[in-house]
Amino acid sequence: MVKISALFAIILFSVITITAQQNLTTPQVSQKASVSQRIGLTDIVVNYHRPAVTKRTVWGGIVPYDQVWRAGADENTTISFSTDVMVEQNKVSAGTYGLHMIPTKNTWTIILSKDNAAWGSFFYNEKNDAIRFTVNPIANDFQEWLSYSFDQLSAKSTTLTLKWEKLS
């Protein structure tokens, strides 16, 4: 009788252990991240996933030139504004937007899409663009993991900067 109870306890413990391991959530390779900043009365939040360079060619490689890119990895990168804002002399209503980019060797097109729930840029549709504008990337110190930061802060404005590999 003792042997049967001990065997039952071992089997029960094994079943509980196996069940517990099935609920384990493993981290994504490109870690989820967010950055936020308040400017005046406006909260700005960027949600994204941070891919690593990992000895790959980034620009013109894993991020092809002349194609819409989700500005991060995995899910759609989004930017939210709690109030109406001006972005590059364009009025943008309060809300959440998909953040996409079209990198080229010399200039990048930045896109705020009204479709913020699309998975990456796979379902991107130009008809949903809220605004588009062009920026010039600059050389930067090497950065392994993609990141966003708010730079050039003032009481009324800021610049959102993407840094990854050797570009900013």
PDB file of N, CA, C and O in Angstrom, residues 83-158:
ATOM      1  N   THR A  83      -3.177  64.238 -27.459  1.00  0.00           N
ATOM      2  CA  THR A  83      -3.864  65.426 -27.976  1.00  0.00           C
ATOM      3  C   THR A  83      -3.451  65.621 -29.431  1.00  0.00           C
ATOM      4  O   THR A  83      -2.504  64.979 -29.910  1.00  0.00           O
ATOM      5  N   ASP A  84      -4.136  66.512 -30.128  1.00  0.00           N
ATOM      6  CA  ASP A  84      -3.736  66.851 -31.499  1.00  0.00           C
ATOM      7  C   ASP A  84      -2.328  67.449 -31.464  1.00  0.00           C
ATOM      8  O   ASP A  84      -1.982  68.182 -30.531  1.00  0.00           O
ATOM      9  N   VAL A  85      -1.525  67.131 -32.474  1.00  0.00           N
ATOM     10  CA  VAL A  85      -0.142  67.617 -32.541  1.00  0.00           C
ATOM     11  C   VAL A  85       0.178  68.073 -33.958  1.00  0.00           C
ATOM     12  O   VAL A  85      -0.564  67.792 -34.892  1.00  0.00           O
ATOM     13  N   MET A  86       1.312  68.739 -34.084  1.00  0.00           N
ATOM     14  CA  MET A  86       1.859  69.087 -35.393  1.00  0.00           C
ATOM     15  C   MET A  86       3.097  68.220 -35.605  1.00  0.00           C
ATOM     16  O   MET A  86       3.983  68.182 -34.750  1.00  0.00           O
ATOM     17  N   VAL A  87       3.136  67.529 -36.729  1.00  0.00           N
ATOM     18  CA  VAL A  87       4.288  66.700 -37.085  1.00  0.00           C
ATOM     19  C   VAL A  87       4.763  67.177 -38.449  1.00  0.00           C
ATOM     20  O   VAL A  87       4.032  67.062 -39.440  1.00  0.00           O
ATOM     21  N   GLU A  88       5.956  67.752 -38.480  1.00  0.00           N
ATOM     22  CA  GLU A  88       6.506  68.278 -39.738  1.00  0.00           C
ATOM     23  C   GLU A  88       5.495  69.183 -40.450  1.00  0.00           C
ATOM     24  O   GLU A  88       5.205  68.992 -41.623  1.00  0.00           O
ATOM     25  N   GLN A  89       4.943  70.137 -39.725  1.00  0.00           N
ATOM     26  CA  GLN A  89       3.980  71.117 -40.244  1.00  0.00           C
ATOM     27  C   GLN A  89       2.652  70.491 -40.705  1.00  0.00           C
ATOM     28  O   GLN A  89       1.891  71.100 -41.452  1.00  0.00           O
ATOM     29  N   ASN A  90       2.361  69.281 -40.265  1.00  0.00           N
ATOM     30  CA  ASN A  90       1.101  68.614 -40.582  1.00  0.00           C
ATOM     31  C   ASN A  90       0.328  68.389 -39.295  1.00  0.00           C
ATOM     32  O   ASN A  90       0.881  67.874 -38.314  1.00  0.00           O
ATOM     33  N   LYS A  91      -0.955  68.738 -39.283  1.00  0.00           N
ATOM     34  CA  LYS A  91      -1.776  68.482 -38.108  1.00  0.00           C
ATOM     35  C   LYS A  91      -2.107  66.988 -38.048  1.00  0.00           C
ATOM     36  O   LYS A  91      -2.551  66.399 -39.037  1.00  0.00           O
ATOM     37  N   VAL A  92      -1.867  66.407 -36.880  1.00  0.00           N
ATOM     38  CA  VAL A  92      -2.166  64.994 -36.648  1.00  0.00           C
ATOM     39  C   VAL A  92      -3.109  64.935 -35.452  1.00  0.00           C
ATOM     40  O   VAL A  92      -2.804  65.470 -34.383  1.00  0.00           O
ATOM     41  N   SER A  93      -4.261  64.309 -35.636  1.00  0.00           N
ATOM     42  CA  SER A  93      -5.251  64.196 -34.566  1.00  0.00           C
ATOM     43  C   SER A  93      -4.768  63.263 -33.475  1.00  0.00           C
ATOM     44  O   SER A  93      -3.988  62.329 -33.727  1.00  0.00           O
ATOM     45  N   ALA A  94      -5.266  63.488 -32.265  1.00  0.00           N
ATOM     46  CA  ALA A  94      -4.970  62.581 -31.148  1.00  0.00           C
ATOM     47  C   ALA A  94      -5.359  61.161 -31.548  1.00  0.00           C
ATOM     48  O   ALA A  94      -6.346  60.953 -32.258  1.00  0.00           O
ATOM     49  N   GLY A  95      -4.577  60.182 -31.115  1.00  0.00           N
ATOM     50  CA  GLY A  95      -4.875  58.787 -31.434  1.00  0.00           C
ATOM     51  C   GLY A  95      -3.607  57.972 -31.578  1.00  0.00           C
ATOM     52  O   GLY A  95      -2.503  58.445 -31.314  1.00  0.00           O
ATOM     53  N   THR A  96      -3.791  56.738 -32.015  1.00  0.00           N
ATOM     54  CA  THR A  96      -2.676  55.803 -32.199  1.00  0.00           C
ATOM     55  C   THR A  96      -2.524  55.503 -33.682  1.00  0.00           C
ATOM     56  O   THR A  96      -3.504  55.221 -34.365  1.00  0.00           O
ATOM     57  N   TYR A  97      -1.286  55.539 -34.145  1.00  0.00           N
ATOM     58  CA  TYR A  97      -0.970  55.356 -35.563  1.00  0.00           C
ATOM     59  C   TYR A  97       0.075  54.258 -35.729  1.00  0.00           C
ATOM     60  O   TYR A  97       0.952  54.104 -34.886  1.00  0.00           O
ATOM     61  N   GLY A  98      -0.015  53.532 -36.846  1.00  0.00           N
ATOM     62  CA  GLY A  98       1.054  52.617 -37.216  1.00  0.00           C
ATOM     63  C   GLY A  98       2.224  53.446 -37.711  1.00  0.00           C
ATOM     64  O   GLY A  98       2.036  54.388 -38.485  1.00  0.00           O
ATOM     65  N   LEU A  99       3.427  53.130 -37.228  1.00  0.00           N
ATOM     66  CA  LEU A  99       4.629  53.857 -37.651  1.00  0.00           C
ATOM     67  C   LEU A  99       5.388  52.989 -38.646  1.00  0.00           C
ATOM     68  O   LEU A  99       5.827  51.881 -38.303  1.00  0.00           O
ATOM     69  N   HIS A 100       5.500  53.473 -39.869  1.00  0.00           N
ATOM     70  CA  HIS A 100       6.185  52.757 -40.937  1.00  0.00           C
ATOM     71  C   HIS A 100       7.243  53.669 -41.541  1.00  0.00           C
ATOM     72  O   HIS A 100       7.156  54.890 -41.427  1.00  0.00           O
ATOM     73  N   MET A 101       8.210  53.067 -42.201  1.00  0.00           N
ATOM     74  CA  MET A 101       9.263  53.827 -42.860  1.00  0.00           C
ATOM     75  C   MET A 101       9.611  53.166 -44.187  1.00  0.00           C
ATOM     76  O   MET A 101       9.468  51.957 -44.325  1.00  0.00           O
ATOM     77  N   ILE A 102      10.057  53.985 -45.112  1.00  0.00           N
ATOM     78  CA  ILE A 102      10.593  53.470 -46.376  1.00  0.00           C
ATOM     79  C   ILE A 102      12.024  53.979 -46.469  1.00  0.00           C
ATOM     80  O   ILE A 102      12.264  55.124 -46.877  1.00  0.00           O
ATOM     81  N   PRO A 103      12.988  53.156 -46.058  1.00  0.00           N
ATOM     82  CA  PRO A 103      14.382  53.600 -46.133  1.00  0.00           C
ATOM     83  C   PRO A 103      14.935  53.485 -47.554  1.00  0.00           C
ATOM     84  O   PRO A 103      14.595  52.553 -48.288  1.00  0.00           O
ATOM     85  N   THR A 104      15.753  54.453 -47.926  1.00  0.00           N
ATOM     86  CA  THR A 104      16.554  54.369 -49.143  1.00  0.00           C
ATOM     87  C   THR A 104      17.988  54.658 -48.706  1.00  0.00           C
ATOM     88  O   THR A 104      18.234  54.932 -47.534  1.00  0.00           O
ATOM     89  N   LYS A 105      18.915  54.636 -49.612  1.00  0.00           N
ATOM     90  CA  LYS A 105      20.311  54.893 -49.236  1.00  0.00           C
ATOM     91  C   LYS A 105      20.526  56.314 -48.729  1.00  0.00           C
ATOM     92  O   LYS A 105      21.413  56.552 -47.914  1.00  0.00           O
ATOM     93  N   ASN A 106      19.709  57.280 -49.198  1.00  0.00           N
ATOM     94  CA  ASN A 106      19.950  58.676 -48.846  1.00  0.00           C
ATOM     95  C   ASN A 106      18.854  59.335 -48.028  1.00  0.00           C
ATOM     96  O   ASN A 106      19.136  60.215 -47.230  1.00  0.00           O
ATOM     97  N   THR A 107      17.603  58.978 -48.253  1.00  0.00           N
ATOM     98  CA  THR A 107      16.489  59.584 -47.525  1.00  0.00           C
ATOM     99  C   THR A 107      15.524  58.498 -47.057  1.00  0.00           C
ATOM    100  O   THR A 107      15.521  57.390 -47.608  1.00  0.00           O
ATOM    101  N   TRP A 108      14.729  58.842 -46.072  1.00  0.00           N
ATOM    102  CA  TRP A 108      13.714  57.916 -45.571  1.00  0.00           C
ATOM    103  C   TRP A 108      12.368  58.608 -45.584  1.00  0.00           C
ATOM    104  O   TRP A 108      12.255  59.771 -45.196  1.00  0.00           O
ATOM    105  N   THR A 109      11.345  57.883 -45.994  1.00  0.00           N
ATOM    106  CA  THR A 109       9.980  58.370 -45.890  1.00  0.00           C
ATOM    107  C   THR A 109       9.406  57.812 -44.589  1.00  0.00           C
ATOM    108  O   THR A 109       9.466  56.602 -44.346  1.00  0.00           O
ATOM    109  N   ILE A 110       8.881  58.707 -43.757  1.00  0.00           N
ATOM    110  CA  ILE A 110       8.249  58.322 -42.503  1.00  0.00           C
ATOM    111  C   ILE A 110       6.740  58.384 -42.718  1.00  0.00           C
ATOM    112  O   ILE A 110       6.228  59.365 -43.279  1.00  0.00           O
ATOM    113  N   ILE A 111       6.027  57.346 -42.270  1.00  0.00           N
ATOM    114  CA  ILE A 111       4.592  57.238 -42.499  1.00  0.00           C
ATOM    115  C   ILE A 111       3.879  57.012 -41.172  1.00  0.00           C
ATOM    116  O   ILE A 111       4.265  56.124 -40.404  1.00  0.00           O
ATOM    117  N   LEU A 112       2.840  57.810 -40.928  1.00  0.00           N
ATOM    118  CA  LEU A 112       1.918  57.528 -39.832  1.00  0.00           C
ATOM    119  C   LEU A 112       0.643  57.020 -40.486  1.00  0.00           C
ATOM    120  O   LEU A 112      -0.010  57.741 -41.252  1.00  0.00           O
ATOM    121  N   SER A 113       0.305  55.768 -40.200  1.00  0.00           N
ATOM    122  CA  SER A 113      -0.854  55.133 -40.807  1.00  0.00           C
ATOM    123  C   SER A 113      -2.012  55.091 -39.815  1.00  0.00           C
ATOM    124  O   SER A 113      -1.821  54.797 -38.632  1.00  0.00           O
ATOM    125  N   LYS A 114      -3.205  55.366 -40.302  1.00  0.00           N
ATOM    126  CA  LYS A 114      -4.401  55.272 -39.464  1.00  0.00           C
ATOM    127  C   LYS A 114      -4.663  53.830 -39.041  1.00  0.00           C
ATOM    128  O   LYS A 114      -5.368  53.590 -38.068  1.00  0.00           O
ATOM    129  N   ASP A 115      -4.115  52.876 -39.771  1.00  0.00           N
ATOM    130  CA  ASP A 115      -4.254  51.461 -39.421  1.00  0.00           C
ATOM    131  C   ASP A 115      -3.134  51.090 -38.453  1.00  0.00           C
ATOM    132  O   ASP A 115      -2.013  50.807 -38.860  1.00  0.00           O
ATOM    133  N   ASN A 116      -3.443  51.099 -37.165  1.00  0.00           N
ATOM    134  CA  ASN A 116      -2.415  50.817 -36.160  1.00  0.00           C
ATOM    135  C   ASN A 116      -2.407  49.364 -35.710  1.00  0.00           C
ATOM    136  O   ASN A 116      -1.559  48.980 -34.929  1.00  0.00           O
ATOM    137  N   ALA A 117      -3.343  48.560 -36.197  1.00  0.00           N
ATOM    138  CA  ALA A 117      -3.462  47.182 -35.722  1.00  0.00           C
ATOM    139  C   ALA A 117      -2.940  46.154 -36.718  1.00  0.00           C
ATOM    140  O   ALA A 117      -2.932  44.961 -36.427  1.00  0.00           O
ATOM    141  N   ALA A 118      -2.496  46.584 -37.887  1.00  0.00           N
ATOM    142  CA  ALA A 118      -1.968  45.634 -38.875  1.00  0.00           C
ATOM    143  C   ALA A 118      -0.710  44.984 -38.322  1.00  0.00           C
ATOM    144  O   ALA A 118       0.064  45.617 -37.604  1.00  0.00           O
ATOM    145  N   TRP A 119      -0.495  43.725 -38.630  1.00  0.00           N
ATOM    146  CA  TRP A 119       0.685  43.040 -38.135  1.00  0.00           C
ATOM    147  C   TRP A 119       1.867  43.421 -39.019  1.00  0.00           C
ATOM    148  O   TRP A 119       1.959  43.005 -40.175  1.00  0.00           O
ATOM    149  N   GLY A 120       2.740  44.257 -38.483  1.00  0.00           N
ATOM    150  CA  GLY A 120       3.893  44.714 -39.249  1.00  0.00           C
ATOM    151  C   GLY A 120       3.459  45.519 -40.453  1.00  0.00           C
ATOM    152  O   GLY A 120       2.445  46.199 -40.436  1.00  0.00           O
ATOM    153  N   SER A 121       4.217  45.441 -41.522  1.00  0.00           N
ATOM    154  CA  SER A 121       3.890  46.173 -42.752  1.00  0.00           C
ATOM    155  C   SER A 121       3.291  45.256 -43.814  1.00  0.00           C
ATOM    156  O   SER A 121       3.056  45.693 -44.935  1.00  0.00           O
ATOM    157  N   PHE A 122       3.018  44.017 -43.443  1.00  0.00           N
ATOM    158  CA  PHE A 122       2.510  43.056 -44.416  1.00  0.00           C
ATOM    159  C   PHE A 122       1.156  43.471 -44.976  1.00  0.00           C
ATOM    160  O   PHE A 122       0.807  43.148 -46.095  1.00  0.00           O
ATOM    161  N   PHE A 123       0.356  44.184 -44.171  1.00  0.00           N
ATOM    162  CA  PHE A 123      -0.974  44.592 -44.599  1.00  0.00           C
ATOM    163  C   PHE A 123      -1.060  46.103 -44.776  1.00  0.00           C
ATOM    164  O   PHE A 123      -2.140  46.667 -44.796  1.00  0.00           O
ATOM    165  N   TYR A 124       0.099  46.751 -44.897  1.00  0.00           N
ATOM    166  CA  TYR A 124       0.137  48.200 -45.072  1.00  0.00           C
ATOM    167  C   TYR A 124      -0.605  48.589 -46.351  1.00  0.00           C
ATOM    168  O   TYR A 124      -0.457  47.954 -47.386  1.00  0.00           O
ATOM    169  N   ASN A 125      -1.410  49.662 -46.256  1.00  0.00           N
ATOM    170  CA  ASN A 125      -2.130  50.177 -47.407  1.00  0.00           C
ATOM    171  C   ASN A 125      -1.975  51.699 -47.408  1.00  0.00           C
ATOM    172  O   ASN A 125      -2.359  52.369 -46.447  1.00  0.00           O
ATOM    173  N   GLU A 126      -1.432  52.222 -48.462  1.00  0.00           N
ATOM    174  CA  GLU A 126      -1.159  53.656 -48.565  1.00  0.00           C
ATOM    175  C   GLU A 126      -2.427  54.501 -48.363  1.00  0.00           C
ATOM    176  O   GLU A 126      -2.352  55.641 -47.910  1.00  0.00           O
ATOM    177  N   LYS A 127      -3.598  53.950 -48.672  1.00  0.00           N
ATOM    178  CA  LYS A 127      -4.856  54.685 -48.497  1.00  0.00           C
ATOM    179  C   LYS A 127      -5.097  55.061 -47.034  1.00  0.00           C
ATOM    180  O   LYS A 127      -5.865  55.979 -46.749  1.00  0.00           O
ATOM    181  N   ASN A 128      -4.445  54.367 -46.109  1.00  0.00           N
ATOM    182  CA  ASN A 128      -4.619  54.633 -44.681  1.00  0.00           C
ATOM    183  C   ASN A 128      -3.608  55.628 -44.119  1.00  0.00           C
ATOM    184  O   ASN A 128      -3.599  55.875 -42.916  1.00  0.00           O
ATOM    185  N   ASP A 129      -2.761  56.200 -44.967  1.00  0.00           N
ATOM    186  CA  ASP A 129      -1.759  57.154 -44.482  1.00  0.00           C
ATOM    187  C   ASP A 129      -2.435  58.383 -43.884  1.00  0.00           C
ATOM    188  O   ASP A 129      -3.310  58.989 -44.513  1.00  0.00           O
ATOM    189  N   ALA A 130      -2.004  58.759 -42.680  1.00  0.00           N
ATOM    190  CA  ALA A 130      -2.425  60.035 -42.093  1.00  0.00           C
ATOM    191  C   ALA A 130      -1.495  61.122 -42.617  1.00  0.00           C
ATOM    192  O   ALA A 130      -1.953  62.168 -43.061  1.00  0.00           O
ATOM    193  N   ILE A 131      -0.189  60.859 -42.555  1.00  0.00           N
ATOM    194  CA  ILE A 131       0.813  61.769 -43.124  1.00  0.00           C
ATOM    195  C   ILE A 131       2.027  60.976 -43.578  1.00  0.00           C
ATOM    196  O   ILE A 131       2.267  59.860 -43.131  1.00  0.00           O
ATOM    197  N   ARG A 132       2.801  61.613 -44.449  1.00  0.00           N
ATOM    198  CA  ARG A 132       4.110  61.131 -44.912  1.00  0.00           C
ATOM    199  C   ARG A 132       5.041  62.326 -44.943  1.00  0.00           C
ATOM    200  O   ARG A 132       4.628  63.412 -45.321  1.00  0.00           O
ATOM    201  N   PHE A 133       6.286  62.088 -44.576  1.00  0.00           N
ATOM    202  CA  PHE A 133       7.301  63.134 -44.720  1.00  0.00           C
ATOM    203  C   PHE A 133       8.652  62.463 -44.871  1.00  0.00           C
ATOM    204  O   PHE A 133       8.804  61.270 -44.626  1.00  0.00           O
ATOM    205  N   THR A 134       9.641  63.237 -45.306  1.00  0.00           N
ATOM    206  CA  THR A 134      10.965  62.689 -45.599  1.00  0.00           C
ATOM    207  C   THR A 134      11.991  63.233 -44.620  1.00  0.00           C
ATOM    208  O   THR A 134      11.946  64.403 -44.243  1.00  0.00           O
ATOM    209  N   VAL A 135      12.904  62.359 -44.199  1.00  0.00           N
ATOM    210  CA  VAL A 135      14.018  62.749 -43.329  1.00  0.00           C
ATOM    211  C   VAL A 135      15.314  62.214 -43.920  1.00  0.00           C
ATOM    212  O   VAL A 135      15.299  61.331 -44.783  1.00  0.00           O
ATOM    213  N   ASN A 136      16.420  62.750 -43.437  1.00  0.00           N
ATOM    214  CA  ASN A 136      17.734  62.287 -43.865  1.00  0.00           C
ATOM    215  C   ASN A 136      18.401  61.557 -42.706  1.00  0.00           C
ATOM    216  O   ASN A 136      18.620  62.167 -41.649  1.00  0.00           O
ATOM    217  N   PRO A 137      18.722  60.283 -42.873  1.00  0.00           N
ATOM    218  CA  PRO A 137      19.417  59.568 -41.797  1.00  0.00           C
ATOM    219  C   PRO A 137      20.839  60.110 -41.642  1.00  0.00           C
ATOM    220  O   PRO A 137      21.413  60.651 -42.591  1.00  0.00           O
ATOM    221  N   ILE A 138      21.376  59.964 -40.444  1.00  0.00           N
ATOM    222  CA  ILE A 138      22.756  60.392 -40.206  1.00  0.00           C
ATOM    223  C   ILE A 138      23.534  59.245 -39.581  1.00  0.00           C
ATOM    224  O   ILE A 138      22.957  58.339 -38.962  1.00  0.00           O
ATOM    225  N   ALA A 139      24.847  59.288 -39.742  1.00  0.00           N
ATOM    226  CA  ALA A 139      25.715  58.269 -39.147  1.00  0.00           C
ATOM    227  C   ALA A 139      25.643  58.379 -37.626  1.00  0.00           C
ATOM    228  O   ALA A 139      25.516  59.467 -37.070  1.00  0.00           O
ATOM    229  N   ASN A 140      25.732  57.249 -36.976  1.00  0.00           N
ATOM    230  CA  ASN A 140      25.629  57.191 -35.527  1.00  0.00           C
ATOM    231  C   ASN A 140      26.603  56.130 -35.027  1.00  0.00           C
ATOM    232  O   ASN A 140      27.025  55.254 -35.797  1.00  0.00           O
ATOM    233  N   ASP A 141      26.939  56.171 -33.756  1.00  0.00           N
ATOM    234  CA  ASP A 141      27.739  55.102 -33.166  1.00  0.00           C
ATOM    235  C   ASP A 141      26.968  53.791 -33.268  1.00  0.00           C
ATOM    236  O   ASP A 141      25.732  53.783 -33.234  1.00  0.00           O
ATOM    237  N   PHE A 142      27.693  52.692 -33.365  1.00  0.00           N
ATOM    238  CA  PHE A 142      27.057  51.384 -33.498  1.00  0.00           C
ATOM    239  C   PHE A 142      26.129  51.116 -32.322  1.00  0.00           C
ATOM    240  O   PHE A 142      26.477  51.350 -31.164  1.00  0.00           O
ATOM    241  N   GLN A 143      24.938  50.623 -32.635  1.00  0.00           N
ATOM    242  CA  GLN A 143      23.974  50.221 -31.621  1.00  0.00           C
ATOM    243  C   GLN A 143      23.408  48.871 -32.017  1.00  0.00           C
ATOM    244  O   GLN A 143      22.779  48.742 -33.066  1.00  0.00           O
ATOM    245  N   GLU A 144      23.623  47.859 -31.195  1.00  0.00           N
ATOM    246  CA  GLU A 144      23.187  46.487 -31.479  1.00  0.00           C
ATOM    247  C   GLU A 144      21.668  46.363 -31.553  1.00  0.00           C
ATOM    248  O   GLU A 144      21.136  45.724 -32.441  1.00  0.00           O
ATOM    249  N   TRP A 145      20.962  46.936 -30.583  1.00  0.00           N
ATOM    250  CA  TRP A 145      19.508  46.780 -30.482  1.00  0.00           C
ATOM    251  C   TRP A 145      18.809  48.056 -30.948  1.00  0.00           C
ATOM    252  O   TRP A 145      19.162  49.145 -30.520  1.00  0.00           O
ATOM    253  N   LEU A 146      17.809  47.912 -31.803  1.00  0.00           N
ATOM    254  CA  LEU A 146      17.026  49.055 -32.251  1.00  0.00           C
ATOM    255  C   LEU A 146      16.423  49.760 -31.042  1.00  0.00           C
ATOM    256  O   LEU A 146      15.950  49.117 -30.104  1.00  0.00           O
ATOM    257  N   SER A 147      16.436  51.097 -31.063  1.00  0.00           N
ATOM    258  CA  SER A 147      15.799  51.852 -29.980  1.00  0.00           C
ATOM    259  C   SER A 147      15.226  53.144 -30.524  1.00  0.00           C
ATOM    260  O   SER A 147      15.636  53.646 -31.574  1.00  0.00           O
ATOM    261  N   TYR A 148      14.271  53.673 -29.792  1.00  0.00           N
ATOM    262  CA  TYR A 148      13.712  54.989 -30.055  1.00  0.00           C
ATOM    263  C   TYR A 148      13.993  55.864 -28.851  1.00  0.00           C
ATOM    264  O   TYR A 148      13.989  55.388 -27.714  1.00  0.00           O
ATOM    265  N   SER A 149      14.227  57.147 -29.096  1.00  0.00           N
ATOM    266  CA  SER A 149      14.428  58.097 -28.001  1.00  0.00           C
ATOM    267  C   SER A 149      13.851  59.438 -28.397  1.00  0.00           C
ATOM    268  O   SER A 149      13.694  59.744 -29.586  1.00  0.00           O
ATOM    269  N   PHE A 150      13.522  60.226 -27.379  1.00  0.00           N
ATOM    270  CA  PHE A 150      13.060  61.594 -27.608  1.00  0.00           C
ATOM    271  C   PHE A 150      14.246  62.511 -27.393  1.00  0.00           C
ATOM    272  O   PHE A 150      14.809  62.569 -26.304  1.00  0.00           O
ATOM    273  N   ASP A 151      14.645  63.212 -28.438  1.00  0.00           N
ATOM    274  CA  ASP A 151      15.816  64.079 -28.401  1.00  0.00           C
ATOM    275  C   ASP A 151      15.396  65.517 -28.701  1.00  0.00           C
ATOM    276  O   ASP A 151      14.277  65.771 -29.142  1.00  0.00           O
ATOM    277  N   GLN A 152      16.303  66.436 -28.490  1.00  0.00           N
ATOM    278  CA  GLN A 152      16.061  67.853 -28.742  1.00  0.00           C
ATOM    279  C   GLN A 152      14.774  68.323 -28.057  1.00  0.00           C
ATOM    280  O   GLN A 152      13.903  68.947 -28.666  1.00  0.00           O
ATOM    281  N   LEU A 153      14.654  67.986 -26.782  1.00  0.00           N
ATOM    282  CA  LEU A 153      13.464  68.342 -26.012  1.00  0.00           C
ATOM    283  C   LEU A 153      13.383  69.840 -25.752  1.00  0.00           C
ATOM    284  O   LEU A 153      14.394  70.487 -25.478  1.00  0.00           O
ATOM    285  N   SER A 154      12.179  70.378 -25.844  1.00  0.00           N
ATOM    286  CA  SER A 154      11.893  71.733 -25.400  1.00  0.00           C
ATOM    287  C   SER A 154      10.513  71.698 -24.752  1.00  0.00           C
ATOM    288  O   SER A 154       9.865  70.641 -24.720  1.00  0.00           O
ATOM    289  N   ALA A 155      10.049  72.823 -24.281  1.00  0.00           N
ATOM    290  CA  ALA A 155       8.739  72.873 -23.641  1.00  0.00           C
ATOM    291  C   ALA A 155       7.607  72.598 -24.628  1.00  0.00           C
ATOM    292  O   ALA A 155       6.521  72.180 -24.232  1.00  0.00           O
ATOM    293  N   LYS A 156       7.870  72.776 -25.929  1.00  0.00           N
ATOM    294  CA  LYS A 156       6.812  72.648 -26.931  1.00  0.00           C
ATOM    295  C   LYS A 156       7.080  71.618 -28.018  1.00  0.00           C
ATOM    296  O   LYS A 156       6.231  71.405 -28.882  1.00  0.00           O
ATOM    297  N   SER A 157       8.267  71.010 -28.022  1.00  0.00           N
ATOM    298  CA  SER A 157       8.558  70.086 -29.123  1.00  0.00           C
ATOM    299  C   SER A 157       9.626  69.068 -28.727  1.00  0.00           C
ATOM    300  O   SER A 157      10.302  69.207 -27.715  1.00  0.00           O
ATOM    301  N   THR A 158       9.749  68.063 -29.571  1.00  0.00           N
ATOM    302  CA  THR A 158      10.783  67.049 -29.422  1.00  0.00           C
ATOM    303  C   THR A 158      11.020  66.396 -30.777  1.00  0.00           C
ATOM    304  O   THR A 158      10.223  66.557 -31.710  1.00  0.00           O
TER     305      THR A 158
END
